[in-house]
Every structure is written in C-alpha cells, then in structure tokens.
Coordinates of C-alpha atoms in Angstrom, one line a residue:
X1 CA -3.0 -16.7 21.5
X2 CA -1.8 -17.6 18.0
X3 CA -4.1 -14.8 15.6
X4 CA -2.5 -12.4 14.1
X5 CA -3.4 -9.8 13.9
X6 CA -4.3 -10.0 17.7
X7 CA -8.5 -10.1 18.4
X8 CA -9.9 -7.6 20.5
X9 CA -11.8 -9.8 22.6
X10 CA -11.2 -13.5 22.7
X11 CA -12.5 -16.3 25.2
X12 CA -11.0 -20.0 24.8
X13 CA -13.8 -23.0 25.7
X14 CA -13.7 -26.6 26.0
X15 CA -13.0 -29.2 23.3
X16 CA -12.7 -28.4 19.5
X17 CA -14.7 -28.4 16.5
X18 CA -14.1 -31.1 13.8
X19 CA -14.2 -30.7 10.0
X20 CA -15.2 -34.3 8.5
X21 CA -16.6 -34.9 4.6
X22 CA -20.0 -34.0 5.9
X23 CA -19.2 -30.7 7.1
X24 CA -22.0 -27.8 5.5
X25 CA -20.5 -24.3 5.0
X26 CA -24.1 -22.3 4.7
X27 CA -24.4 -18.3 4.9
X28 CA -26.6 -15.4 4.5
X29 CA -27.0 -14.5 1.0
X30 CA -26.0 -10.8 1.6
X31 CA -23.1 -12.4 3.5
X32 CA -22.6 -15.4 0.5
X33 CA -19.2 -14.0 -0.6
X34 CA -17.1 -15.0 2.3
X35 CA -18.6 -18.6 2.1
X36 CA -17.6 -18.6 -1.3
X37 CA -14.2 -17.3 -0.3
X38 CA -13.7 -19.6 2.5
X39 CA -14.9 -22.6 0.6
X40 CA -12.4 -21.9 -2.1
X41 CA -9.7 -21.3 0.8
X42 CA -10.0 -24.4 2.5
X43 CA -11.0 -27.1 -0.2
X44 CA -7.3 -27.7 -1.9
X45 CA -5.5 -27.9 1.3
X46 CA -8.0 -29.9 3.5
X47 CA -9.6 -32.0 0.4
X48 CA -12.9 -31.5 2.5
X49 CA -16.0 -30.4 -0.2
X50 CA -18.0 -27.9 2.6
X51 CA -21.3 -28.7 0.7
X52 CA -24.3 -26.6 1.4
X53 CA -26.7 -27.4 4.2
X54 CA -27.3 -27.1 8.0
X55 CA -25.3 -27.0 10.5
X56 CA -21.3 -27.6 10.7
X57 CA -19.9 -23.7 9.5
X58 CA -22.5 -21.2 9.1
X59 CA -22.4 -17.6 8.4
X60 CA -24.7 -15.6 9.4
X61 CA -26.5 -11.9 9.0
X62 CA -25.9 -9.8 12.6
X63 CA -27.6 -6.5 13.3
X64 CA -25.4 -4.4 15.7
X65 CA -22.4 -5.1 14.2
X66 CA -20.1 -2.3 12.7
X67 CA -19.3 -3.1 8.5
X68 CA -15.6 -5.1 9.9
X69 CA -16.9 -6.3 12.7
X70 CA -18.0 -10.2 13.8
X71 CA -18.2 -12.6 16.2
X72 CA -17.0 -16.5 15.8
X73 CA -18.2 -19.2 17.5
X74 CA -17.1 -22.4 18.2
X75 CA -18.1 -25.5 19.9
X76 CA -17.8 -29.2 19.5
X77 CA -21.0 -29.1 17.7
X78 CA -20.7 -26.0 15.3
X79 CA -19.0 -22.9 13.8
X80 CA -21.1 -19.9 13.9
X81 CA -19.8 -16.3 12.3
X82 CA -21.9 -13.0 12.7
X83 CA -21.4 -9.9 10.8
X84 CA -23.5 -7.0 9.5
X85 CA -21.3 -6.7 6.1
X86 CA -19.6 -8.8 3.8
X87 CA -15.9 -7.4 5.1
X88 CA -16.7 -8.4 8.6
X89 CA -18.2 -12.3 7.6
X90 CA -15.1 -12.4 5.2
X91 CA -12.4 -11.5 8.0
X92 CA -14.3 -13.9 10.3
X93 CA -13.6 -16.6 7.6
X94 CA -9.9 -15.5 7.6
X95 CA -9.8 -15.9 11.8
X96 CA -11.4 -19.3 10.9
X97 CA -8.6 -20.8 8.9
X98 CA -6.2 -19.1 11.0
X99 CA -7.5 -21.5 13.7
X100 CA -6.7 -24.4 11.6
X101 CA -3.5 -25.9 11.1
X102 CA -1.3 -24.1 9.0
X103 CA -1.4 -26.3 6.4
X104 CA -5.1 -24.7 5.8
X105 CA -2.5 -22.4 4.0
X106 CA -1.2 -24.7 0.9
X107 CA -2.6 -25.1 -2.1
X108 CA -3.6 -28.6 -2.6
X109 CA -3.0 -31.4 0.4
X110 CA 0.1 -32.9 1.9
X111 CA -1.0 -35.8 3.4
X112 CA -4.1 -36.7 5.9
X113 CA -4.7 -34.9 9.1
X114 CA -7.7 -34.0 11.5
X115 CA -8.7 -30.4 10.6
X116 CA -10.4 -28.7 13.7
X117 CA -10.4 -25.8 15.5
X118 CA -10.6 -25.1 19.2
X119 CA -13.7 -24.1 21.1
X120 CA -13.6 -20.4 21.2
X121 CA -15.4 -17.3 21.2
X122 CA -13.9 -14.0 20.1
X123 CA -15.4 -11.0 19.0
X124 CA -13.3 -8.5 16.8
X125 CA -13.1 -5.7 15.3
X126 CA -10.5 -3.1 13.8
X127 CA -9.0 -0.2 15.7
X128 CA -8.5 2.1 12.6
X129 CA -10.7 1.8 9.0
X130 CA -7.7 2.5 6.6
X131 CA -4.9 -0.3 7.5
X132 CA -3.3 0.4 4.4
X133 CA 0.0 -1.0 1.9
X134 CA 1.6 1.3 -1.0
X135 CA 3.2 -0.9 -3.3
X136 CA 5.1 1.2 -6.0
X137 CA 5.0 -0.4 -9.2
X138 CA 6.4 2.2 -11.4
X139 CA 10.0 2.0 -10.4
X140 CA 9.6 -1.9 -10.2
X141 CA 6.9 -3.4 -12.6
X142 CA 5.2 -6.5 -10.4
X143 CA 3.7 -8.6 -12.6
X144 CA -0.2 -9.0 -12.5
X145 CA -0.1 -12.7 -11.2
X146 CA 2.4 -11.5 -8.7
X147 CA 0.2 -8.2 -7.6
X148 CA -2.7 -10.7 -6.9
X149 CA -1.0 -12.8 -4.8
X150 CA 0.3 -9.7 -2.2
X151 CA -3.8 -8.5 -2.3
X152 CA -4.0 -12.4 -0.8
X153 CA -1.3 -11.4 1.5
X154 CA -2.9 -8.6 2.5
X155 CA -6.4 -9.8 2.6
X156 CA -4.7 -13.1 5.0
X157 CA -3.5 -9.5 7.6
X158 CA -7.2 -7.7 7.4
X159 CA -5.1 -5.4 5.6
X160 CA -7.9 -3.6 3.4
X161 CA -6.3 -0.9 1.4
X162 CA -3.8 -1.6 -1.8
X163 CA -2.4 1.3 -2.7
X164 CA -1.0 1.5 -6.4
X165 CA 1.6 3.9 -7.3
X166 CA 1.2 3.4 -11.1
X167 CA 3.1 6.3 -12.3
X168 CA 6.4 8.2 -11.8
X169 CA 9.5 9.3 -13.5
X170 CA 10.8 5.6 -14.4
X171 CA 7.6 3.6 -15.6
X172 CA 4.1 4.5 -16.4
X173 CA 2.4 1.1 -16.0
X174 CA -1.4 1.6 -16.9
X175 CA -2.8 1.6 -19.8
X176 CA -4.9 4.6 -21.2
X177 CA -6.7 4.0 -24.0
X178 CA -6.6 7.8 -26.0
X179 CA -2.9 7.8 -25.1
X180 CA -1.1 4.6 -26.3
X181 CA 1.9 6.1 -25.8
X182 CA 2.1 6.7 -22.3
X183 CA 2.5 2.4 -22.3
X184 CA 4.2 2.3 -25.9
X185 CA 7.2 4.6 -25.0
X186 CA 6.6 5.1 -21.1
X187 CA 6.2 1.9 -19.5
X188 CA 9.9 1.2 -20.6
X189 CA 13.6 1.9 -19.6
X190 CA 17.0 1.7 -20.9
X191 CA 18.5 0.2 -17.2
X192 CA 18.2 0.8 -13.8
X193 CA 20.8 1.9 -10.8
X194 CA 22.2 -1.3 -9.4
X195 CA 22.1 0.0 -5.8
X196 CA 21.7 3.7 -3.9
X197 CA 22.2 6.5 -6.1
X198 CA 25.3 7.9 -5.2
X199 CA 27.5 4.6 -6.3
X200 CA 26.6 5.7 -9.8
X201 CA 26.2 1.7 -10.9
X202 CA 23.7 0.4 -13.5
X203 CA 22.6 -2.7 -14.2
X204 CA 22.7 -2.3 -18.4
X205 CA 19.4 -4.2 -18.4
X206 CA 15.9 -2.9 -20.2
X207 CA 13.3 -3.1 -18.0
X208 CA 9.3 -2.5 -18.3
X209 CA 5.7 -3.5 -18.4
X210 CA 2.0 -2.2 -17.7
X211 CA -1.5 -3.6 -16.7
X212 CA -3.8 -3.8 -19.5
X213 CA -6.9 -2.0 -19.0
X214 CA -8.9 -5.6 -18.4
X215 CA -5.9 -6.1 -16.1
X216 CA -6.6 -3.7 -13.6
X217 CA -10.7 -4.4 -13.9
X218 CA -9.6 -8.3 -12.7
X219 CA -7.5 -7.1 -9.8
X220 CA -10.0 -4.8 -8.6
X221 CA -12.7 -7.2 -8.4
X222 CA -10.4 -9.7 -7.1
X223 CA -9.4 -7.5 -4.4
X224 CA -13.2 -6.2 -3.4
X225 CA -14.1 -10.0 -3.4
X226 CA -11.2 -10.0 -0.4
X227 CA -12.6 -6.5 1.5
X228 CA -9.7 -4.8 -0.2
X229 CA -10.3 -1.8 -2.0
X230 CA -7.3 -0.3 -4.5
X231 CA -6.1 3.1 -4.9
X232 CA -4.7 4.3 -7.7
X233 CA -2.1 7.1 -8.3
X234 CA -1.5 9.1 -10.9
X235 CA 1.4 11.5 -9.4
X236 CA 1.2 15.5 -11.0
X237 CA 2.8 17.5 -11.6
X238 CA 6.3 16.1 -10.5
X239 CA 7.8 12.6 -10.8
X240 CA 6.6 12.7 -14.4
X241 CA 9.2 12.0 -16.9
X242 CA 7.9 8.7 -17.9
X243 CA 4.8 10.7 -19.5
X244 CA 7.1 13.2 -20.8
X245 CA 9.2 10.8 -22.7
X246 CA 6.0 9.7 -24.1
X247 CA 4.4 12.8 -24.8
X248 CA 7.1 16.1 -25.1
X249 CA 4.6 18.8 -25.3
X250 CA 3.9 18.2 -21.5
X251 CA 7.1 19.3 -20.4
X252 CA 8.8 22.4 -20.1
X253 CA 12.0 21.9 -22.4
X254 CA 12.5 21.8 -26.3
X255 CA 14.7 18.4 -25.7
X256 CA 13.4 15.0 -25.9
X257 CA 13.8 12.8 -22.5
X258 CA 13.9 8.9 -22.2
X259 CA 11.7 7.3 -19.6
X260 CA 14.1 8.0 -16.2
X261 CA 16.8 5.9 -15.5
X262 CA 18.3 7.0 -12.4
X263 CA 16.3 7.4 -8.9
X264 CA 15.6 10.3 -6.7
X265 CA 13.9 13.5 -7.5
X266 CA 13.7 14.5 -10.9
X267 CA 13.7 18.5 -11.9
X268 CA 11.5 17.3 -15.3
X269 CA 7.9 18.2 -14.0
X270 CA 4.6 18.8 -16.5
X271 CA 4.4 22.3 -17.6
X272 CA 1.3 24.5 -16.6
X273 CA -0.5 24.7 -19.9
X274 CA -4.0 24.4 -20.5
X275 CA -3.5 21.5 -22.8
X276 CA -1.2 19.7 -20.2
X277 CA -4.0 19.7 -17.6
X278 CA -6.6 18.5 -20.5
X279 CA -4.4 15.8 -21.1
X280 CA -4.6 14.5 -17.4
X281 CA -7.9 15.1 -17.1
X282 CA -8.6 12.8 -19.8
X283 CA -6.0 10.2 -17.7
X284 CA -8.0 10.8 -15.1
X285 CA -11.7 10.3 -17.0
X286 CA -10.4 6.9 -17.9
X287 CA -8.9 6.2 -14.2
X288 CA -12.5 6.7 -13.0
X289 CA -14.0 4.1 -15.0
X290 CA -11.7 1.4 -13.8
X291 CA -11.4 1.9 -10.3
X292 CA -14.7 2.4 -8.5
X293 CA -13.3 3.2 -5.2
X294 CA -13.5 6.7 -3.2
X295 CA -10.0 7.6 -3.2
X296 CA -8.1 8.6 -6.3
X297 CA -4.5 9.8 -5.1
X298 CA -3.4 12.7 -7.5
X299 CA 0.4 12.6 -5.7
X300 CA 1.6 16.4 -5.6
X301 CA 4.8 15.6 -3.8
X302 CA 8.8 16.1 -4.1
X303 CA 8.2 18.6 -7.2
X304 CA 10.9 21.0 -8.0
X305 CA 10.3 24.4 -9.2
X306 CA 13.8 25.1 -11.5
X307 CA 11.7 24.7 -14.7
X308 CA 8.9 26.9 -13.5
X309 CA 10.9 29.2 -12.4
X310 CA 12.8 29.5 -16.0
X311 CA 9.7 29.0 -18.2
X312 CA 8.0 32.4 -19.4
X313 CA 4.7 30.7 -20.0
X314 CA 4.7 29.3 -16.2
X315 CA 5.7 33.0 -14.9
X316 CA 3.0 34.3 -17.5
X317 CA 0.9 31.6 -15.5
X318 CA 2.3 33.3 -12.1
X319 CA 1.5 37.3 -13.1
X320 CA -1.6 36.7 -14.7
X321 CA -3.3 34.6 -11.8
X322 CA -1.8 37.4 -9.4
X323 CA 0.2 34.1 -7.7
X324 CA 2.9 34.8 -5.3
X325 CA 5.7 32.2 -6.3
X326 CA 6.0 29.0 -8.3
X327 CA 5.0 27.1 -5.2
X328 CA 1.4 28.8 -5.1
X329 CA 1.0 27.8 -8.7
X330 CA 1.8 24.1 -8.2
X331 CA -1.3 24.3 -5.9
X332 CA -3.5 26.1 -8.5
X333 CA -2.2 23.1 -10.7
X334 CA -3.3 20.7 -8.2
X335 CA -6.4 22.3 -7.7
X336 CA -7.6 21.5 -11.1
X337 CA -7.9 18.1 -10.3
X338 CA -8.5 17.9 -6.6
X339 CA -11.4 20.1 -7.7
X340 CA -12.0 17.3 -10.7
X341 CA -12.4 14.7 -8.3
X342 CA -14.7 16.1 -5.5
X343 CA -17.2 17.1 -8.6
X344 CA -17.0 13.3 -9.4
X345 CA -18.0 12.5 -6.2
X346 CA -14.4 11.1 -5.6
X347 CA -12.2 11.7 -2.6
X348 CA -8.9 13.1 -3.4
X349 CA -5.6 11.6 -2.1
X350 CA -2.6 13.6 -2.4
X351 CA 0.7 13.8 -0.4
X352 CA 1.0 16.4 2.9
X353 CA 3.6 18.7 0.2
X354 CA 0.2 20.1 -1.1
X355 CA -0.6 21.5 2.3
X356 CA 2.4 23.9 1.5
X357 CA 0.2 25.7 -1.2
X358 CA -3.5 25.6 1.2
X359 CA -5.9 22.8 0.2
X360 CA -9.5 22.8 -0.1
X361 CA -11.4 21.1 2.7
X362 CA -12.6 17.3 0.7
X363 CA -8.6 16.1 -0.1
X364 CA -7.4 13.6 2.4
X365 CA -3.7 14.0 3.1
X366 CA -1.2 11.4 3.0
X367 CA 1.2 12.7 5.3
X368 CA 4.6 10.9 5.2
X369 CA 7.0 13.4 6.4
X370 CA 6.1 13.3 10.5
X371 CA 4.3 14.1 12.8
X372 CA 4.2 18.0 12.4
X373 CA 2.6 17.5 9.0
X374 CA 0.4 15.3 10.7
X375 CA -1.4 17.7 12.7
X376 CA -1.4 20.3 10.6
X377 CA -3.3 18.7 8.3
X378 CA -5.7 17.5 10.8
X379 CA -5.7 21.1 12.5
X380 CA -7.1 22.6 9.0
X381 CA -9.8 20.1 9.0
X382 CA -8.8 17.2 6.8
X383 CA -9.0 13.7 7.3
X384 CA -5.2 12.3 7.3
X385 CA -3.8 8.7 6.4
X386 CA -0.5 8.6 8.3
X387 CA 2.8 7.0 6.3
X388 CA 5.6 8.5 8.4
X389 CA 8.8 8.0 5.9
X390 CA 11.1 7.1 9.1
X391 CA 8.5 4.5 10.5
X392 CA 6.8 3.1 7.6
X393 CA 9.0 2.8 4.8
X394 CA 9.7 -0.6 4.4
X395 CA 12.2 -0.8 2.0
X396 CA 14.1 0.9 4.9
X397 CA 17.2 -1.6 6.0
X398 CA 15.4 -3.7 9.0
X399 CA 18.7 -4.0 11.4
X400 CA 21.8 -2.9 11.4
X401 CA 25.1 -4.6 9.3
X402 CA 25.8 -4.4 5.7
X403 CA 24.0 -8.2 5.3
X404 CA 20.7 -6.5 4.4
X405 CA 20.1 -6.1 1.3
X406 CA 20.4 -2.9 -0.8
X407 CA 20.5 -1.4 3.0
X408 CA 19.0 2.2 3.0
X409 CA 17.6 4.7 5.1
X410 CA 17.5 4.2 9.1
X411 CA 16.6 0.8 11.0
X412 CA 13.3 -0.1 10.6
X413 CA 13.0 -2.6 13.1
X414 CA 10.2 -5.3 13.5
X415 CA 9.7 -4.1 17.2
X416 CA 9.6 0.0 16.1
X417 CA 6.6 -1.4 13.3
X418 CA 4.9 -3.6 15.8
X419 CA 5.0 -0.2 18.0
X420 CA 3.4 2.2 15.6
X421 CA 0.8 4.6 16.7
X422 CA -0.1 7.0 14.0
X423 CA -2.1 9.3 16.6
X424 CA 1.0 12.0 17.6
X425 CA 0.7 12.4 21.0
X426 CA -1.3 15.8 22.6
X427 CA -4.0 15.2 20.2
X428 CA -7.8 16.4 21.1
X429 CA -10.7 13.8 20.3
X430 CA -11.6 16.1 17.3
X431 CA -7.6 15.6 15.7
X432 CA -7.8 12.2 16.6
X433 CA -11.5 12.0 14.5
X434 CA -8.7 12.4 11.2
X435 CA -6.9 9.9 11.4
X436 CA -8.1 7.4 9.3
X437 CA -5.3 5.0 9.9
X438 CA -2.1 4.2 8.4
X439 CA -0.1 2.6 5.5
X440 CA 3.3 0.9 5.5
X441 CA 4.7 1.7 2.0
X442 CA 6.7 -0.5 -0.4
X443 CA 8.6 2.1 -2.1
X444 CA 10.5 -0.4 -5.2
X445 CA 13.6 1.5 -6.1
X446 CA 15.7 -1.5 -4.7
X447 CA 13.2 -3.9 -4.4
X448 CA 13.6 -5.9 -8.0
X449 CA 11.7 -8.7 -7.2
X450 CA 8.9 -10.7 -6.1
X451 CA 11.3 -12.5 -4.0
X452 CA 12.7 -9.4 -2.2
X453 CA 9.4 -7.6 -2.2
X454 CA 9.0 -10.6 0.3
X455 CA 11.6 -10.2 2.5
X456 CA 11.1 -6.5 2.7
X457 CA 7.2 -6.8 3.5
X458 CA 7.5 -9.7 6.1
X459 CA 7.4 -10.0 8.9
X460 CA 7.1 -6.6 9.5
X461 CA 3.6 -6.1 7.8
X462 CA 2.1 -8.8 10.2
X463 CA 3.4 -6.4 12.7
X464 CA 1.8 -3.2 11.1
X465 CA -1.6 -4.9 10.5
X466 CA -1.8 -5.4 14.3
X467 CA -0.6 -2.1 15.4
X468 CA -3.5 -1.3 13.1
X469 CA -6.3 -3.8 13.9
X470 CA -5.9 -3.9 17.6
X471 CA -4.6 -2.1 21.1
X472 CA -2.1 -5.3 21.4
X473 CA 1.2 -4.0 22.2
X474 CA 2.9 -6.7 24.0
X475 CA 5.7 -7.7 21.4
X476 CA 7.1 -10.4 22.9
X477 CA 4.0 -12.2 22.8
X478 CA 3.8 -11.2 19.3
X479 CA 7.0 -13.1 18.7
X480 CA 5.7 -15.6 20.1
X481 CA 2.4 -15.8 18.0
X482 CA 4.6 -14.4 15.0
X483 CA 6.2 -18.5 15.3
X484 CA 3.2 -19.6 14.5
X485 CA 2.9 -17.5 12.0
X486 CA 5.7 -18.2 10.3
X487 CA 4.6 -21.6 9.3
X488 CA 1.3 -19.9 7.8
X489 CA 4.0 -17.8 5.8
X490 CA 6.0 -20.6 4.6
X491 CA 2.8 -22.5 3.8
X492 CA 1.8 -19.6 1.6
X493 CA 5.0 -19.2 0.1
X494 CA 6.6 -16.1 1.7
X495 CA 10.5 -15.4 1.7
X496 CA 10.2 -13.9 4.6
X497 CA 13.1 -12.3 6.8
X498 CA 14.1 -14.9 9.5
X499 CA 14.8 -13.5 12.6
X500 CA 18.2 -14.4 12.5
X501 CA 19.0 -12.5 9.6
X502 CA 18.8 -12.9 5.6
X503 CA 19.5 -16.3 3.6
X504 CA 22.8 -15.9 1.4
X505 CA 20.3 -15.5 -1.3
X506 CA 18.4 -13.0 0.3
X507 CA 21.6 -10.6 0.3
X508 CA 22.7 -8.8 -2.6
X509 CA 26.2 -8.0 -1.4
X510 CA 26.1 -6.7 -6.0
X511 CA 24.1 -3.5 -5.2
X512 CA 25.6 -1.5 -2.3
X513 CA 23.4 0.8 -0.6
X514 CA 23.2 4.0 1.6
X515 CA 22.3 3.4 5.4
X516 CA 21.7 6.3 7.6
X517 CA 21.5 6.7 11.0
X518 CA 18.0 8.0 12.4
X519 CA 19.6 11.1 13.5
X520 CA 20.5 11.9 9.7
X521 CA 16.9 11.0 8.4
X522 CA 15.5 13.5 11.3
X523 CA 17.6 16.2 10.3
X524 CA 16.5 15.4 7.0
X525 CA 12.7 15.9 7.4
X526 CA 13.6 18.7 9.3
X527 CA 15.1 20.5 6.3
X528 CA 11.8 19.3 4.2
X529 CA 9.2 20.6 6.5
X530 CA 10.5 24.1 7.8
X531 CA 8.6 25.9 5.7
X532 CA 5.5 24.8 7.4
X533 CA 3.7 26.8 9.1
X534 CA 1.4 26.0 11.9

C-alpha cells in the first residue's frame, strides 16, 4: 500500500483507470470546492484540462458519511468519490493524486507519461478530528508565501489544523490596526542566539517581519479552501516582551525593554492593570474579525511570578480580590479573556499551566507537559489537544551524533512519532471522549529557515498525520510506503531528512546546541508538574 497516511479500509481490483484529454472532472455543487482543488492540482503537472461533463472523475454528495469521511472508486471505466462534506470530497481528491505518479506532485510537466490510477476501492476516514501542526512564527518570522506552502503540506497529510503562534517575547508578527506599534517597534530584533542558550553566541544580525492584516484574511481562506482551519495565539500574560517593548505601560518596570533577543523564559510578563487587559481585549476584538475559526489560543504558559511578586499594584491586585498567591492571580488574569471568548461564542485554547490556577469548564487544554497533565485535564471535564513536549516537539534533535543540526532536547525518532498515541493508557471511554487529537509542534528558536523548517518537519510529520488518521502501526511497512513518499516530497520540493542522515548543507556544525538525554527531559517535566494535584 503506498498512501500515506495509511486508509482505513482499502480493497485493490483489476486493471486501472486512465486519464486522457477527454477526461470530465464533475461534482456536487455543495462538494464543488474539491473539484476546483483537484482540477487546479493536477492540470500543470499532467497538462490534462479535466473539463466539465459526465463520466471520467466525479464527485459526488453521500448521505451516511461523517464531515472527513469518503469513499473512492475506481475502475477501468471511472473515478467515483463520495462524501457528505467538502473536507471529506477534498481528502478524497488528495488520495486521488496520491494514486497517480508522483509527478502529479510538480508544478508544470516534465515530459509525457500515462497518468492512471489503479482499480481500487477504499473507504477512509480519520481516527482523531484535531490532527494538528504549531508552527511558531514569532521567534522565526516565515514569510507569507512560505506559510502557504506548509498549509499545502499539511493539506497533502490530511493534516487539518495550522496552529499560529504569532506572538511572544522575540517578535509580535500580526498586525493590529489601533496599535501600530505592536508591528512598528515589536515585530523587530536587534540579533538572535546563534545556537542553544547557554553558548552565549549571537548572530549580530536584525531580524523581523509581520502579516498584514489582508495577509492573514488570504491565508485563512486559502487554508479553509484545503479543510485546514488556523489558530491563532496571542500568548498572555507571559512571553510578552515584544509588546512591552512596543508598549511600556504594560509591564511591570519603569525601564524600557527591546523586543527579546535571547531565548528561554523571560521574567518580563504584562502587569495586572485594568488598562493592560483593555489593551488585549482590544487585540483580541481585532483577532476575532480575522480568524473565523472556533479556537482562539490565549497561551497562559511558562509565566514567572518575580515581577508580581515585587509590584505593589499586583499584591494590591492579590489583597483586594482576597487571592491566595500570585499564581491564583495569573488565573484571574486569564479568566478575563477565557471568559471573553466563550461570551463570543469562541472556544478558548490555552496551555495545561492554566490548570494550576482552576479553569472554567469551555477552555480546551493544550497539554504539552505529559501525560499526568493529560488526564487531569480530562478528569475535570475539558476536552484536551495532546502536544507532549518529549514526543512532539519537532525541533527536538531526530537521532543521536552532533551531525543534526542545532541538536536539542532528547531523540525524537521517526519510529517514536510514527508510534504516538495521545490516549495515556488506563483511560475510561468518558477520558478518552477529550481527546480531541494531537499536534506535532514546530517550536522556531533554531529553526531559521524555510529550508530547515523542512528538514525538521519531514519525514516525521508524514509519520504523525498517520498515527493520527489511522490505527496503522506497522512501521516498517511505513518505511516502506514512506519510499514512495519520498519522491512525492522531492516532487513538491521538500528538504527533507534522508534516512541516512543530514546533507552537509543541512548541518549547521556554526550554531552548537544542547542534546539531552530522555532521562534529563523526564526529570525535567517532573520538576514542572509537581505541583499538580490530581
């Protein structure tokens, strides 16, 4: 079987189906998008028009199906795909050129061949609805060209959540219109560590940029065209320097700041006032009207308390609410706009740190620090989108030897992401019920480039779209698919990882980074989650 990600249910027949000049691509009108997708797809590369009319490829309305669900047929004499919903006729159409030769994958043609497919049935469906990718472009600016290709990428896995992380101590990268200086001042910095952290290099070099307000409207609709829906986040009240620099009433000191330029955990965090959270809830009005989807992540994570802890006005904030501690005010912070959102008829997102404080039933967690945050999220009742930082951190090093590059964290392997279950095991029905899924994350500290961004994501998010699209856990004939795959990935232009190991070019032996072992990063998420309490 050469799909990838694997089909649920797939039966080969005789013969194959032949695209000629003639060939019609028809469809449903409630189901037109994917033809118009698919048509699109397949015309540069196979220099065959798909005109309108019967027979040949059609697309066609299904009762009984779920909204990601279809069924493709194919004989010698005709394609036929069935879905209820555009997202199941459009990931049909990506099955479709899958069957074709990868050079279905280009661009524009390289030479004459016989496009067909083989006589087939399958009927598929996904195993979890949130099969989800954080790409972090706020320690990293990707460009906007660049940010629509990897929503093609992601689209080409029946990956269907882009996850945005727009803001954060080093970059603010979206523009809001009653605060031009969030983008004037915080969407740039001085330089940028060349390497981990503790090797105390820089790289001397400026570096910036932000998406336009039109920007982000053309992504969005580009990725709902592709059954991709973007989330964006606005991280409060930590990892917030950027919109500090911008703006110093929001923080807690009488010092200007610059925009960030080292990484890790910042102690600059927004102060508590009542204009502070005005201010974001104005970010937020003007977040609303660009991205129409659910979820709206509001972050909450990795926020130190030293400046609350020193500021009078936050322990005014503390005595006057009757608050415990400075933690217990970070989730009557939060609350503000968690609260915001639900009243919106919005689904807050925010990392599992806000579980520390109690959470109101409505905020989905995003629970990257284990399992044990995991189910005690799901134990209080909320729904949970699983990003476990030892399993689905993929700028984690992906084998062991210093040829990786930037090589932090624990191994990562291809085989550990193709392995993932984000279910932790002893889990009722009802626990299970929370899970929504999972996300790999593209955290961009080290990750520079388009290039690397590349190398970092693949192979290894092939793996994780079928550990979340199907029960298929046989990785060795995953490798073998994954061969095929490969050419798909070089048609499309992916610097992928080879299996042997990183190209010379691929290494950057000029920015030395921190491996761990997994031992280390377990004893380190102990340390950040025993607080918890069940």
């Amino acid at each position: 079987m050469i799909l990838i990600p694997a089909p649920s249910r797939c039966t080969p027949g005789e013969g194959r189906f032949t695209f000629t000049a003639a060939t019609p691509l028809t469809a449903d009108p409630v189901l037109a998008g994917a033809a118009t997708w698919l048509r699109q797809a397949l015309t540069p590369a196979t220099g065959l028009p798909l005109l309108e009319g019967p027979g040949g490829v059609e697309i066609r309305h299904a009762v009984g199906l779920g909204p990601e669900e279809y069924r493709l047929t194919a004989t010698t004499e005709s394609v036929l795909i069935e879905a209820s919903a555009q997202a199941g006729a459009f990931y049909g159409a990506q099955t479709l050129r899958q069957l074709l030769d990868p050079a279905a994958f280009r661009t524009g043609r390289t030479g004459d061949r016989t496009w067909s497919i083989p006589a087939i049935e399958i009927v598929d469906a996904p195993k979890y609805g949130w099969r989800g990718c954080l790409i972090d472009v706020a320690r990293h600016f990707l460009p906007k060209n660049d940010l629509l290709r990897y929503i093609d990428l992601l689209a080409a896995h029946k990956l269907n959540v882009l996850h945005l992380h727009l803001t954060d101590d080093q970059g603010w990268r979206l523009e809001i219109r009653k605060y031009p200086k969030l983008t004037e001042i915080g969407a740039w910095r001085r330089e940028s560590p060349l390497g981990a952290k503790r090797h105390r290099l820089f790289d001397g070099r400026p570096h910036g940029g932000f998406y336009s307000q039109d920007d982000i409207r053309e992504i969005v609709s580009y990725a709902a065209d592709r059954s991709v829906t973007v989330v964006p986040e606005i991280d409060l009240p930590g990892h917030t320097q950027a919109a500090i620099a911008a703006y110093p009433e929001l923080g807690n000191l009488d010092v200007p700041l610059e925009v960030r330029t080292e990484w890790g955990v910042g102690e600059n965090v927004l102060n508590v006032s009542d204009g502070t959270i005005a201010f974001f809830t104005d970010v937020l009005d003007e977040v609303l009207e660009l991205f129409p989807g659910e979820y709206v992540c509001v972050g909450g994570d990795e926020t130190p308390k030293t400046q609350w802890n020193e500021s009078v006005p936050a322990k005014e904030r503390i005595r006057d609410l009757g608050l415990r501690d400075a933690d217990e005010l970070q989730s009557w912070f939060m609350r503000h706009f968690t609260d915001y959102l639900l009243a919106r008829g919005r689904k807050p997102l925010g990392w599992d740190e806000l579980l520390e404080g109690g959470l109101p039933l409505g905020v989905t967690v995003a629970a990257w620090r284990g399992d044990r945050c995991v189910a005690m999220a799901a134990r209080a009742g909320h729904d949970v989108v699983v990003s476990p930082f030892a399993e689905m951190y993929l700028d984690f090093r992906q084998a062991e030897g210093d040829q990786e590059p930037v090589p932090i964290g624990s191994v990562t392997s291809l085989r550990a992401v193709h392995a993932f279950d984000p279910v932790p095991p002893g889990f009722t029905g009802e626990e299970r019920s929370r899970i929504l899924g999972a996300q790999a994350a593209l955290w961009t500290e080290h990750i520079d480039s388009p290039r690397l961004l590349d190398y970092m994501a693949f192979p290894r998010l092939a793996a994780f779209a079928e550990a979340m699209w199907s029960d298929e856990r046989d990785f060795e004939d995953f490798l073998v698919r994954l061969a095929v795959h490969e050419k798909r990935l070089d048609a499309l232009g992916v610097e992928y990882r080879p299996a042997t190991g990183p190209h010379p070019w691929q290494q950057r032996p000029d920015a030395p980074g921190y491996p761990r072992t997994r031992a280390e990063i377990d004893r380190v998420l102990a340390g950040w989650t025993s607080n918890l309490r069940p």
